[in-house]
Coordinates of C-alpha atoms in Angstrom, one line a residue:
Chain X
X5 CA 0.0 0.0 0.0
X6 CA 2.6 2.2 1.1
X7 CA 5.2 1.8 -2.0
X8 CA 1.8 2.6 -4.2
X9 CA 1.4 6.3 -3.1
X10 CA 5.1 6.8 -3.4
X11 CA 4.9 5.6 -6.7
X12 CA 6.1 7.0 -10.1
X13 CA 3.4 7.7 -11.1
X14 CA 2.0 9.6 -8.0
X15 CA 5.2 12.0 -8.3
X16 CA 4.4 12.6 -11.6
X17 CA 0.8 13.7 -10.4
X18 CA 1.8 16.3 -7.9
X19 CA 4.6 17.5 -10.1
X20 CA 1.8 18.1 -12.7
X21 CA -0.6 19.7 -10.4
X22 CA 1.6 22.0 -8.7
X23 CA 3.1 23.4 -12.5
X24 CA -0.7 23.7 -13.2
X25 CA -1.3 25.8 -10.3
X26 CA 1.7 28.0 -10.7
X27 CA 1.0 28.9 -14.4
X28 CA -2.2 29.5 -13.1
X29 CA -0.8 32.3 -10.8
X30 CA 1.6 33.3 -13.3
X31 CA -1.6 34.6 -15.5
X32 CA -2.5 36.6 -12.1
X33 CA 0.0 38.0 -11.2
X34 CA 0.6 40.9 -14.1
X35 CA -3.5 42.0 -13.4
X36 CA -2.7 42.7 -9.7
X37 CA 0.9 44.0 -10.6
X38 CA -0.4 46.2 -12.8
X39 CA -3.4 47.3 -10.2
X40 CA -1.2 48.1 -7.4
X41 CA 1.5 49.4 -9.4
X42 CA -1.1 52.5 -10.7
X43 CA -2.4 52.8 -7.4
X44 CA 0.4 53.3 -5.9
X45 CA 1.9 55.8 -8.6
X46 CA -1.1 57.5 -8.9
X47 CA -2.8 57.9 -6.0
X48 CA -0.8 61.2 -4.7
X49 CA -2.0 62.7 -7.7
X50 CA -5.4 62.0 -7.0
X51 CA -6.9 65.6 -5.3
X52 CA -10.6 66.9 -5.8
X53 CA -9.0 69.7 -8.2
X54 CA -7.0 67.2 -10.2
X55 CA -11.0 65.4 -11.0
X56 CA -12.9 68.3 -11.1
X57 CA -10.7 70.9 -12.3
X58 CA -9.4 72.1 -15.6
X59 CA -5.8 71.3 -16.8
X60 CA -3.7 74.3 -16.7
X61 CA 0.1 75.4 -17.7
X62 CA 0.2 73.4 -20.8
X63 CA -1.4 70.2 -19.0
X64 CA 1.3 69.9 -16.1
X65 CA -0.7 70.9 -13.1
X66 CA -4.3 71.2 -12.7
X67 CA -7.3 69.1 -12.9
X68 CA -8.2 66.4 -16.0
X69 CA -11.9 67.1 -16.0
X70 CA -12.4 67.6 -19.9
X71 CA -11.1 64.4 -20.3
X72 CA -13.3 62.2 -17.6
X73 CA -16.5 64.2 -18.8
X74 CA -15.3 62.9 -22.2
X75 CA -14.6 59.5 -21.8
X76 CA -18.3 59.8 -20.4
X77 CA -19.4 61.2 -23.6
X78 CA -17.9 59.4 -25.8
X79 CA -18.8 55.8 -24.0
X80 CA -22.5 57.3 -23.9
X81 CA -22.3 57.8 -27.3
X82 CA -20.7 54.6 -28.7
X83 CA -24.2 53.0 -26.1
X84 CA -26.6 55.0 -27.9
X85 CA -25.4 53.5 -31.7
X86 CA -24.4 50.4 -31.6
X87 CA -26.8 49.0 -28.2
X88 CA -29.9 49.0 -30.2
X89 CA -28.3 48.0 -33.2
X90 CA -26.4 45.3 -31.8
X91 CA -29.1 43.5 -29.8
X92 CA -31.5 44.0 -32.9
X93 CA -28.9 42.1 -35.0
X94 CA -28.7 39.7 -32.4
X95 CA -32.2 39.3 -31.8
X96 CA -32.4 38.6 -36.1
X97 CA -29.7 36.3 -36.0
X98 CA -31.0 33.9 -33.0
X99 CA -34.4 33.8 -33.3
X100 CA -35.2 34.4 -37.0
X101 CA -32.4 34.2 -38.9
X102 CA -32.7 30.9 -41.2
X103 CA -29.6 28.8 -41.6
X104 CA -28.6 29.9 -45.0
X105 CA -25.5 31.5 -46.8
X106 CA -26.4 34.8 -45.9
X107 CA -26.6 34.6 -42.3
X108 CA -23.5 32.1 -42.5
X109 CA -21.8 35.2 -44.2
X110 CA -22.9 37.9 -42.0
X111 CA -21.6 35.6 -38.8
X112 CA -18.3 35.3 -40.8
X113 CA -18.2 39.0 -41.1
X114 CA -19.1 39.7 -37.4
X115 CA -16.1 37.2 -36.3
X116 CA -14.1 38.9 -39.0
X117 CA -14.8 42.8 -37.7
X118 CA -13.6 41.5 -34.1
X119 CA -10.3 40.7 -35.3
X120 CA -9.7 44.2 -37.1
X121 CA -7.2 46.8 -35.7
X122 CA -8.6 49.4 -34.0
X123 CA -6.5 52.1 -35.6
X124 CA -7.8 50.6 -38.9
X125 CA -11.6 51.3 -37.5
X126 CA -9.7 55.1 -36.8
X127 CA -8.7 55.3 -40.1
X128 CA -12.1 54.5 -41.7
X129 CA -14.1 56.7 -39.4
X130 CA -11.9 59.3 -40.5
X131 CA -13.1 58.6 -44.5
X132 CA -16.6 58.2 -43.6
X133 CA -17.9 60.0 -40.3
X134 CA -15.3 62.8 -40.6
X135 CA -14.8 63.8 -43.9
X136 CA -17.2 62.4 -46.4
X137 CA -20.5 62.8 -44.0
X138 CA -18.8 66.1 -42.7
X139 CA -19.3 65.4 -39.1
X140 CA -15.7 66.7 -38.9
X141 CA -13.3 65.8 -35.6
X142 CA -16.4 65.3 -33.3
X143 CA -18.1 63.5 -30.3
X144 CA -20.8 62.0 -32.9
X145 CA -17.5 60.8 -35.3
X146 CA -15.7 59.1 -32.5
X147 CA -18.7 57.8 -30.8
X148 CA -19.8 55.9 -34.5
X149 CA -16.7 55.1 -35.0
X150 CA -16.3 53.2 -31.1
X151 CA -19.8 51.8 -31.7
X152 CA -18.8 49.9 -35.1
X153 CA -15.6 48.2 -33.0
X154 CA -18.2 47.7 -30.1
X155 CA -20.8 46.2 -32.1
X156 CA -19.2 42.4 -33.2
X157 CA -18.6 42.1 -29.1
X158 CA -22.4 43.0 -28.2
X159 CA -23.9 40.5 -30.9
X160 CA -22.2 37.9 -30.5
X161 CA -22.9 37.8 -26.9
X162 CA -25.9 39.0 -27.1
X163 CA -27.0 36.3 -28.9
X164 CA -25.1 33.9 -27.1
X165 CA -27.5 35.2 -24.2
X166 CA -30.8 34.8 -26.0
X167 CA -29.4 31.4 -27.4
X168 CA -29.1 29.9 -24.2
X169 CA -32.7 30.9 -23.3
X170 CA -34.3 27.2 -23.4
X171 CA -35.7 26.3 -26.6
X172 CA -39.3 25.2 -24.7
X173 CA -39.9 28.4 -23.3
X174 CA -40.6 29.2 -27.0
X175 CA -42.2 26.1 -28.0
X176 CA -44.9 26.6 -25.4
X177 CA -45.2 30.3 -25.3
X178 CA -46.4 29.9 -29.3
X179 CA -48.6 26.9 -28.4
X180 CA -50.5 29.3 -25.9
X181 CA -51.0 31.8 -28.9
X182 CA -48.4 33.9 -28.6
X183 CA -46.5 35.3 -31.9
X184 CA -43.0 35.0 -32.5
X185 CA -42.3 38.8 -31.6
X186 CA -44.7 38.6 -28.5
X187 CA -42.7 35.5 -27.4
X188 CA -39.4 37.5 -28.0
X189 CA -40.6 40.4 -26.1
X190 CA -42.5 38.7 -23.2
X191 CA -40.4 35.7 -22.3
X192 CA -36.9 36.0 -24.6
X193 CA -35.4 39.2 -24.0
X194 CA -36.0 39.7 -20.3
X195 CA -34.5 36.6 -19.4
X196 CA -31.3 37.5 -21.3
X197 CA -31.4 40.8 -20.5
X198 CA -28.6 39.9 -18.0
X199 CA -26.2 38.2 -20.4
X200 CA -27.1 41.4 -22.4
X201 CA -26.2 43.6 -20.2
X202 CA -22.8 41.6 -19.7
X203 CA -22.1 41.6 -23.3
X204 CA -23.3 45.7 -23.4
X205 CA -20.8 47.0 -20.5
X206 CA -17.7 44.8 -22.0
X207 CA -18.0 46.3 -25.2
X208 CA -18.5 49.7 -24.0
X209 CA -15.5 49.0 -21.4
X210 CA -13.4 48.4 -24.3
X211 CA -14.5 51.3 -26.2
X212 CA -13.6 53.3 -23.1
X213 CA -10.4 52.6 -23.0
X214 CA -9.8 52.7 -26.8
X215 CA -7.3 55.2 -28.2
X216 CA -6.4 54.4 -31.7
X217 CA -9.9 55.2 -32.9
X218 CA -11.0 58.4 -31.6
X219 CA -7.3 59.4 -32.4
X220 CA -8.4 60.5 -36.0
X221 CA -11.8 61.0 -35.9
X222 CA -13.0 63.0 -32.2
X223 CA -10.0 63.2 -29.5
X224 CA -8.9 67.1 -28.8
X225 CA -5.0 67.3 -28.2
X226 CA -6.2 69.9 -25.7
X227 CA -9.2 71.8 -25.2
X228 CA -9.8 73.1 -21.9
X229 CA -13.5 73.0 -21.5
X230 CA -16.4 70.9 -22.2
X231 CA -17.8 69.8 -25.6
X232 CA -20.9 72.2 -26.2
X233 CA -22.3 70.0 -28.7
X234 CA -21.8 66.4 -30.4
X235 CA -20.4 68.2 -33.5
X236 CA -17.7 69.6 -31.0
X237 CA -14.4 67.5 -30.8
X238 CA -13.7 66.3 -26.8
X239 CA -10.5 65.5 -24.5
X240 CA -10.9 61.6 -23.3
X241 CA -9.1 59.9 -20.9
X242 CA -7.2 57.0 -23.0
X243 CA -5.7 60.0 -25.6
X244 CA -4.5 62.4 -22.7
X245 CA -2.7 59.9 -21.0
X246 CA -0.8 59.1 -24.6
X247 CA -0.9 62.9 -25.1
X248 CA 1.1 63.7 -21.8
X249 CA 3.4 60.4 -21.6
X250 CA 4.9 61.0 -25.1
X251 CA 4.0 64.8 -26.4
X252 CA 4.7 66.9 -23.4
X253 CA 8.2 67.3 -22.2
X254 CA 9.1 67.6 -18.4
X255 CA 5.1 66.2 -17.4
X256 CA 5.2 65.3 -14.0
X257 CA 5.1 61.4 -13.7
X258 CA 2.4 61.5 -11.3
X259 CA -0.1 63.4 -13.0
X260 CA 0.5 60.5 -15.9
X261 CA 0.1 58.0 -13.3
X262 CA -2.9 59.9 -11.9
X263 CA -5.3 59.7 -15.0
X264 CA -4.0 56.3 -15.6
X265 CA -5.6 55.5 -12.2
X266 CA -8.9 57.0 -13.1
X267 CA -9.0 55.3 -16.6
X268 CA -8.5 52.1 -14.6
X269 CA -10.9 53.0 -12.3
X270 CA -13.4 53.8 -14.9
X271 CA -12.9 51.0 -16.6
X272 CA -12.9 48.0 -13.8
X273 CA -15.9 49.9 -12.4
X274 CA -17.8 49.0 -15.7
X275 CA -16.5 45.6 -14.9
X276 CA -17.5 45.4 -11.7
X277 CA -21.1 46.3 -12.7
X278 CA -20.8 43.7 -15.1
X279 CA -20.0 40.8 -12.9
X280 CA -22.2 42.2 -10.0
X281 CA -24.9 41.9 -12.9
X282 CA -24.4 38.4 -14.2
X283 CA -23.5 37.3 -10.2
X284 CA -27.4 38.6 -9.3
X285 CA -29.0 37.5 -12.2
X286 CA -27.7 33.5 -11.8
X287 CA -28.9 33.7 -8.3
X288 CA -32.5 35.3 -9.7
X289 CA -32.5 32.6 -12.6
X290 CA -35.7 30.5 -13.1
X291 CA -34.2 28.0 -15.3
Chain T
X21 CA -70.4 13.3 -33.0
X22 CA -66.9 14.3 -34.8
X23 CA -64.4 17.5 -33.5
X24 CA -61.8 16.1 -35.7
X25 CA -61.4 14.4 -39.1
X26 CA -58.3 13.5 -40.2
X27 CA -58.2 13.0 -43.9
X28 CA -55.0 11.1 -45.9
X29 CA -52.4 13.2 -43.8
X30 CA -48.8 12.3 -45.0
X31 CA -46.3 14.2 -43.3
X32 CA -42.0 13.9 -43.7
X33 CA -39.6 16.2 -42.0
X34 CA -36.6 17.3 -43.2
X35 CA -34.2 15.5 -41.2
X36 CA -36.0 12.5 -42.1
X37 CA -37.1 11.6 -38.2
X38 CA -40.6 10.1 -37.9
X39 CA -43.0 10.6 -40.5
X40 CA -46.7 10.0 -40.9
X41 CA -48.1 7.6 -44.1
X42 CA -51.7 8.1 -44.9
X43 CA -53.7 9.1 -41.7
X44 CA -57.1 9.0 -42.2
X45 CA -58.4 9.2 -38.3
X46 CA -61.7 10.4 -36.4
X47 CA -61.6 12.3 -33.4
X48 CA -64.9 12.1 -31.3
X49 CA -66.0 15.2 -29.1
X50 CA -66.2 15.0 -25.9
X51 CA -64.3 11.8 -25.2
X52 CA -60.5 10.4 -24.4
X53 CA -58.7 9.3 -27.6
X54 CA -55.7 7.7 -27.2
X55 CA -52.7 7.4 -29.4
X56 CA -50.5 4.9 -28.5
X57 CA -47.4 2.8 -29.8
X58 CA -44.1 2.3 -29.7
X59 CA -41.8 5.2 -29.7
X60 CA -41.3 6.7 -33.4
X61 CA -44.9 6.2 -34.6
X62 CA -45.9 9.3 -35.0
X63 CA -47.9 10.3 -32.7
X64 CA -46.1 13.2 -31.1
X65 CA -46.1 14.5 -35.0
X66 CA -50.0 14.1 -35.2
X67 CA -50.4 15.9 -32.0
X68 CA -48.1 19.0 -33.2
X69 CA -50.2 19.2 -36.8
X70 CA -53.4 19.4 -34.9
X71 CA -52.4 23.2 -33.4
X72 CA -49.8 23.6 -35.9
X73 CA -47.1 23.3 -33.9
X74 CA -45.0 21.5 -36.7
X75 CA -45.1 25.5 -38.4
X76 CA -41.8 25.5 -36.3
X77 CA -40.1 22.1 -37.5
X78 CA -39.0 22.0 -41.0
X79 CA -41.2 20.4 -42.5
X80 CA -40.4 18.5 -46.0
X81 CA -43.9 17.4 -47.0
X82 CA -47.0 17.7 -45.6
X83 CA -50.8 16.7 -47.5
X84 CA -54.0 15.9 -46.7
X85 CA -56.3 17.9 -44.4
X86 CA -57.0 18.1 -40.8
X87 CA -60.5 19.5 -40.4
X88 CA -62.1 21.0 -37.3
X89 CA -65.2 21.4 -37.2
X90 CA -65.4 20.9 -40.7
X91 CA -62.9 23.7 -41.3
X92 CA -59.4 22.4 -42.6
X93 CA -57.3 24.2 -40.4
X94 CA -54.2 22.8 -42.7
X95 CA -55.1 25.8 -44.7
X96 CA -53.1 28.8 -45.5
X97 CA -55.7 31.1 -44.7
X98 CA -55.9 29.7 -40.6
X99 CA -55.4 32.1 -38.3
X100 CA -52.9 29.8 -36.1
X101 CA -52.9 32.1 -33.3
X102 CA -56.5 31.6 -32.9
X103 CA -56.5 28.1 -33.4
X104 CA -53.5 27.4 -30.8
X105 CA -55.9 29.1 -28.4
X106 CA -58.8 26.8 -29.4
X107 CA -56.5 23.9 -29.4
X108 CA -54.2 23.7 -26.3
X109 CA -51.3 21.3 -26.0
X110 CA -49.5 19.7 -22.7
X111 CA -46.0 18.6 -22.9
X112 CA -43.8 15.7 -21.8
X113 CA -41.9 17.7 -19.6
X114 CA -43.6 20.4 -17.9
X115 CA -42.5 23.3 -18.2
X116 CA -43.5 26.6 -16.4
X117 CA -42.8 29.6 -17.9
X118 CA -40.4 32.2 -15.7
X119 CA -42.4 34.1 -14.2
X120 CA -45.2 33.5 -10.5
X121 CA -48.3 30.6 -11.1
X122 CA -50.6 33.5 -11.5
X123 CA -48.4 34.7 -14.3
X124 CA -48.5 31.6 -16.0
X125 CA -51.9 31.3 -16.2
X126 CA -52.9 34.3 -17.3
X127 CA -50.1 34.7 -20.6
X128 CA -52.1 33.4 -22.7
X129 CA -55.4 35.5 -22.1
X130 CA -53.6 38.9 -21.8
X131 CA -52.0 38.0 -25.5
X132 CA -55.5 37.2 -26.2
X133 CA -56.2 40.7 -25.3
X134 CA -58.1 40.1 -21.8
X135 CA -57.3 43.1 -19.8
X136 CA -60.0 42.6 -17.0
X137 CA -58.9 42.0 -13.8
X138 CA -61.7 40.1 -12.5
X139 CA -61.9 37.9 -15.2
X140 CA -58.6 37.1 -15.3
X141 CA -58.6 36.2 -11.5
X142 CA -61.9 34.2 -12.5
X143 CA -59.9 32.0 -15.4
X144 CA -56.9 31.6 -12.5
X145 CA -59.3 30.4 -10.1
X146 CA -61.4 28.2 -12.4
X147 CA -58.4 26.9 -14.7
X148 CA -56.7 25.5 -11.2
X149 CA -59.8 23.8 -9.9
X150 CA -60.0 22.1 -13.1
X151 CA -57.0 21.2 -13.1
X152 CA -57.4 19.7 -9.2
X153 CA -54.3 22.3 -8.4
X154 CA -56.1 25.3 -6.5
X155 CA -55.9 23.7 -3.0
X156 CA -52.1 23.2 -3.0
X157 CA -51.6 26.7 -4.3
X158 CA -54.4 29.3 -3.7
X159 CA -52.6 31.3 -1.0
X160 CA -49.6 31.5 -3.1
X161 CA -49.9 32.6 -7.0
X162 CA -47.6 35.2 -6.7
X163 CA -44.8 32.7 -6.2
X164 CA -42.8 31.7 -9.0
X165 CA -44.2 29.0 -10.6
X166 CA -41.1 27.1 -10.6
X167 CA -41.1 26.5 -7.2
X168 CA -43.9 23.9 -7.7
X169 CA -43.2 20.2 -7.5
X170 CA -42.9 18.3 -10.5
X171 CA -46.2 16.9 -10.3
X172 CA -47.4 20.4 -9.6
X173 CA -45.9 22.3 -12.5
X174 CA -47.9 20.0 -14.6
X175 CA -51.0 20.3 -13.4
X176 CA -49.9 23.8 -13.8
X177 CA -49.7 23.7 -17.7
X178 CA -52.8 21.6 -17.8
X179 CA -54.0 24.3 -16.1
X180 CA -52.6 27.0 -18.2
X181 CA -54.2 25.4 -21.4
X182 CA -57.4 25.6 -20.0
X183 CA -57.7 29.2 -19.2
X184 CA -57.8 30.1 -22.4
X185 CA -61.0 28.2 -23.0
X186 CA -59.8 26.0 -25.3
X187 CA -62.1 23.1 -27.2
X188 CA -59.3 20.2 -28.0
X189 CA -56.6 19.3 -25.4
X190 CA -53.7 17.6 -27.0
X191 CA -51.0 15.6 -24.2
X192 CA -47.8 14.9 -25.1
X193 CA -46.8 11.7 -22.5
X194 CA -48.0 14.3 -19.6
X195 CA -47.3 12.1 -17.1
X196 CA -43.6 10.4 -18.3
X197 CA -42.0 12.1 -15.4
X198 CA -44.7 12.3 -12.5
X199 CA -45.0 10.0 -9.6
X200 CA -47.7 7.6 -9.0
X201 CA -50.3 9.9 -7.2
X202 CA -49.7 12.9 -9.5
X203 CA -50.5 10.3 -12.4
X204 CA -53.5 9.7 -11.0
X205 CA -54.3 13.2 -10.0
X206 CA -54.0 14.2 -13.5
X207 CA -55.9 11.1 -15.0
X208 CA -58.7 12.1 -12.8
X209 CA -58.9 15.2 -13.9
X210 CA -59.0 14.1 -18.0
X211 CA -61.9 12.2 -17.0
X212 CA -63.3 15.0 -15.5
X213 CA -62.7 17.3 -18.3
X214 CA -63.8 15.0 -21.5
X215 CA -67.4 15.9 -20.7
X216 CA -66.8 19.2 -21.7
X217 CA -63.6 19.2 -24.0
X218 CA -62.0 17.2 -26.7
X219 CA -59.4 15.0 -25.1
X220 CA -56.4 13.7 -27.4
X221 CA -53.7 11.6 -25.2
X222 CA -50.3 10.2 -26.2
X223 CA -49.6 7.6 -23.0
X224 CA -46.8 7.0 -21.9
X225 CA -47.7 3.4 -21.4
X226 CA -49.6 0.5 -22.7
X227 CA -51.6 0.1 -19.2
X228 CA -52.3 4.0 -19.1
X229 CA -53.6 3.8 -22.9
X230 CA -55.8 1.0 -21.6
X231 CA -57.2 2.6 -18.6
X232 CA -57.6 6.1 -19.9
X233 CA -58.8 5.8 -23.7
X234 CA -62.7 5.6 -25.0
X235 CA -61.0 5.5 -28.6
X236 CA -57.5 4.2 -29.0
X237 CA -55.2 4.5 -32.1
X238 CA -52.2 2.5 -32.2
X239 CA -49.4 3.8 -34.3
X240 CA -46.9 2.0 -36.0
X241 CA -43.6 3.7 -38.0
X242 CA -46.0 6.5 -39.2
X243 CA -49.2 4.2 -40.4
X244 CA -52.5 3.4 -37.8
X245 CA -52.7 0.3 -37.6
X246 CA -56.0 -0.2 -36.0
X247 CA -58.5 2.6 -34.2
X248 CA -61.3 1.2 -32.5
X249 CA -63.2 1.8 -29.0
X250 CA -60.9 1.1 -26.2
X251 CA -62.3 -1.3 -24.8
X252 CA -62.0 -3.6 -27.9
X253 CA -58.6 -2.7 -29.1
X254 CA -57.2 -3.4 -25.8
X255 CA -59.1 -6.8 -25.1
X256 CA -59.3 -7.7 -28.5
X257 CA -57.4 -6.1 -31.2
X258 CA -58.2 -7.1 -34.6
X259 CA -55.0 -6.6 -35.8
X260 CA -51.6 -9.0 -34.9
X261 CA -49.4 -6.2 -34.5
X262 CA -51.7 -4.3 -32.2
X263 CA -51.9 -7.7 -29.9
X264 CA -48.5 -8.3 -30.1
X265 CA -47.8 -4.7 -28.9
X266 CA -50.4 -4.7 -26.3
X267 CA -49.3 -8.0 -25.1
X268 CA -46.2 -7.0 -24.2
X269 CA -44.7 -8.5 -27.1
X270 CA -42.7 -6.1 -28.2
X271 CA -42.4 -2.6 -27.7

């Protein structure tokens, strides 16, 4: 008995485990280095002026307010476009959609717009939002311009949400003399509304925290005050943190690390809500 | 006298599962009618053409004519929504929508466009009692329905179908997963409701064929074999493959 746990074999089982577990912290460690690493560097910046203020002497002291408000904006924005228009493809694709070569190509070309650069979606938004529909360098560019990035992450998981609505909640909903869209409505959407929702914030997370897009087509090098309207072109966050690591000499480092911190922040909040969403909606579920 | 006529219905789906050869069958008002057989016969596919159900399969081929009340609701020109109403349908598996009992039972008559509260609480009320469910649950129909037993939740979707009013009930196995006593609660309750509805059952056994049917119909790889009153087919089929079956033979 004895000489069979000390066996070979056992060795090779704990050996295995144990390199399991470590790559497994390995993958870990870089999120929470990165966390505390920001927080630590930025927090001394962090001050109610430097949030609510405006940034003064050519972006080395003073507040980074333009940019938050935005960031706001421009993640507002991206929610109002490509929301409806995502979970409206989404709806189409799960529940009507026939298998055919048309659907199978429009799939392939949601996959397909995921895997795009997203300076390539700058570049286009510049040909199409900026300069041939005239919206010039502008809140309502940039924000069309996030929302096409956004949109292949909302479908596909919205429609991963309403897929995995079971199949009989249909079935007998239309055998009680309900219509297809009454079904949808009634008993589809709202119980994946919550995977929705997940799919919704992660997009507009990523949006967020994208630079390369809104480089072209809506993000002000500087403009100390606040869009007045969505044809006016807006600081945000991810593009005056680029702005004052590379384009400003003798920037104080912790003003950098500073509006890194509230990017993060404003970014893992979004995630937060996310999870705390899914988290309560498993424990609500009926199914 | 005749709900149903089934006239020469041939039916194939596309992935080539279970099909339906030449159906010419009778349904009876006010009565049990059984259809029975081994699994892959057919008859869950005669159930889903009789409230159009099979609009959601793909369907490869499908002739001949269902009428009800002399009206072939095979037609183009039916107004499915309306028949589904007239023509309710219980599942294998019960399953409770996601949302309280109440809920449940009042879907389908709000789609219908009932808007009355009173009348909609009269349909909860009288749908339950039918359905011998109100006594377990009338102090608690604003809890979600899936809280319900098993047995419960079925009685709940017999319950459901017959808010709305309907004329035919179609069962689909209701009782494959309940226990004993909810069996019985819910055979008791078919007998009780045949004197005012059309009653079509698919058993889930020979023995609850025998005890439930007035008319039995036993299916065989998509043909009837043999449809008679049931208490001749079960005591003394006509047919060898019917005895074998109800013998025990095979099956």
């Amino acid at each position: 008995m004895k000489r069979f746990f000390t066996s070979n074999r056992d060795l090779t089982q704990r050996l295995g485990f144990s390199l399991l577990t470590l790559m497994t912290l390995l993958t870990v460690i870089p999120i929470i280095g990165v966390v505390i690493y920001i927080l630590v560097q930025g927090a001394p910046a962090i001050s109610w002026e430097f949030i609510t203020g405006f940034p003064r002497s050519g972006m080395r002291a003073g507040g980074i307010l333009p940019a938050i408000i935005g960031t706001f904006y421009l993640t507002l924005g991206t929610a109002i476009f490509s929301v409806p228009l995502g979970v409206a493809a989404a709806v189409y694709l799960s529940e009507y959609a026939p298998e055919n070569r048309l659907t199978r190509l429009i799939r392939l070309a949601i996959i397909n717009l995921a895997g795009i650069p997203s300076v390539v979606y700058g570049l286009f938004g510049l040909g199409l939002f900026v300069l041939f529909l005239k919206f010039g360098t502008s809140v309502l560019s940039a924000s069309l311009t996030l929302s096409i990035m956004t949109l292949p992450v909302i479908i596909s998981t919205a429609e991963e949400a309403l897929r995995a609505v079971p199949q009989s909640f249909r079935t007998v909903s239309i055998s009680l003399g309900a219509t297809r869209w009454q079904t949808i409505r009634r008993i589809v959407l709202p119980q994946a509304l919550p995977g929705i929702l997940t799919g919704v914030i992660l997009g507009l997370e990523r949006a967020a925290g994208e630079t390369a897009p809104i480089l072209f087509t809506g993000a002000a090098f500087f403009l100390p005050r606040l869009p007045n309207s969505p044809f006016d072109a807006t600081m945000a966050l991810p593009y005056h943190l680029f702005v004052i690591s590379t384009q400003v000499p003798e920037m104080p480092i912790q003003i950098q690390y500073g509006t890194a911190l509230v990017l993060l922040t404003f970014v893992l909040g979004m995630n937060l809500i996310a999870t705390y969403v899914r988290s309560r909606a498993r424990a609500k579920r009926q199914w | 006298m005749n709900k149903i006529a089934i006239e020469d219905l041939n039916l194939q789906y596309a992935d080539g599962t279970e099909s339906l050869n030449g159906i010419n069958l009778e349904v009876p008002a006010n009565a049990i009618t059984v259809l029975f057989g081994p699994a892959g016969g057919g008859k869950s596919s005669l159930l889903r053409c009789i409230n159009r159900l099979n609009d959601l399969a793909e369907v490869k081929k499908m002739t001949g004519r269902i009428l009800l009340d002399g009206g072939n609701i095979l037609d183009q020109k039916t107004d499915v929504i309306a028949l589904r109403r007239k023509v309710g349908m219980v599942f294998a598996r019960p399953v409770v929508l996601p949302m309280s009992i109440r809920q449940n039972l009042t879907y389908g008559l709000e789609l219908a466009g009932e808007k009355h509260k009173s009348r909609l609480d009269e349909a909860v009320e009288r749908s339950l009692k039918q359905a011998a469910l109100w006594e377990e649950v009338h102090d608690r129909l604003d809890e979600a329905a899936i809280a319900l037993s098993g047995g419960q939740q079925q009685r709940l979707c017999l319950a459901r179908v017959l808010a709305l009013r309907p004329e035919v009930i179609l069962l689909d196995e209701p009782t494959s997963g309940l226990d004993p006593i909810s069996t019985g609660k819910v055979e008791a309750s078919l007998q009780e409701l045949k004197k005012n509805y059309t009653v079509i059952l698919v058993p889930h056994s020979v023995q609850q064929a025998a005890r439930t049917a007035d008319h039995a119909a036993f299916f065989l790889q998509g043909k009837l074999v043999e449809y008679a009153p049931g208490t001749e087919i079960f005591t003394n089929p006509q047919d060898q493959r019917t005895e074998d079956y109800v013998t025990g033979r095979f099956g």
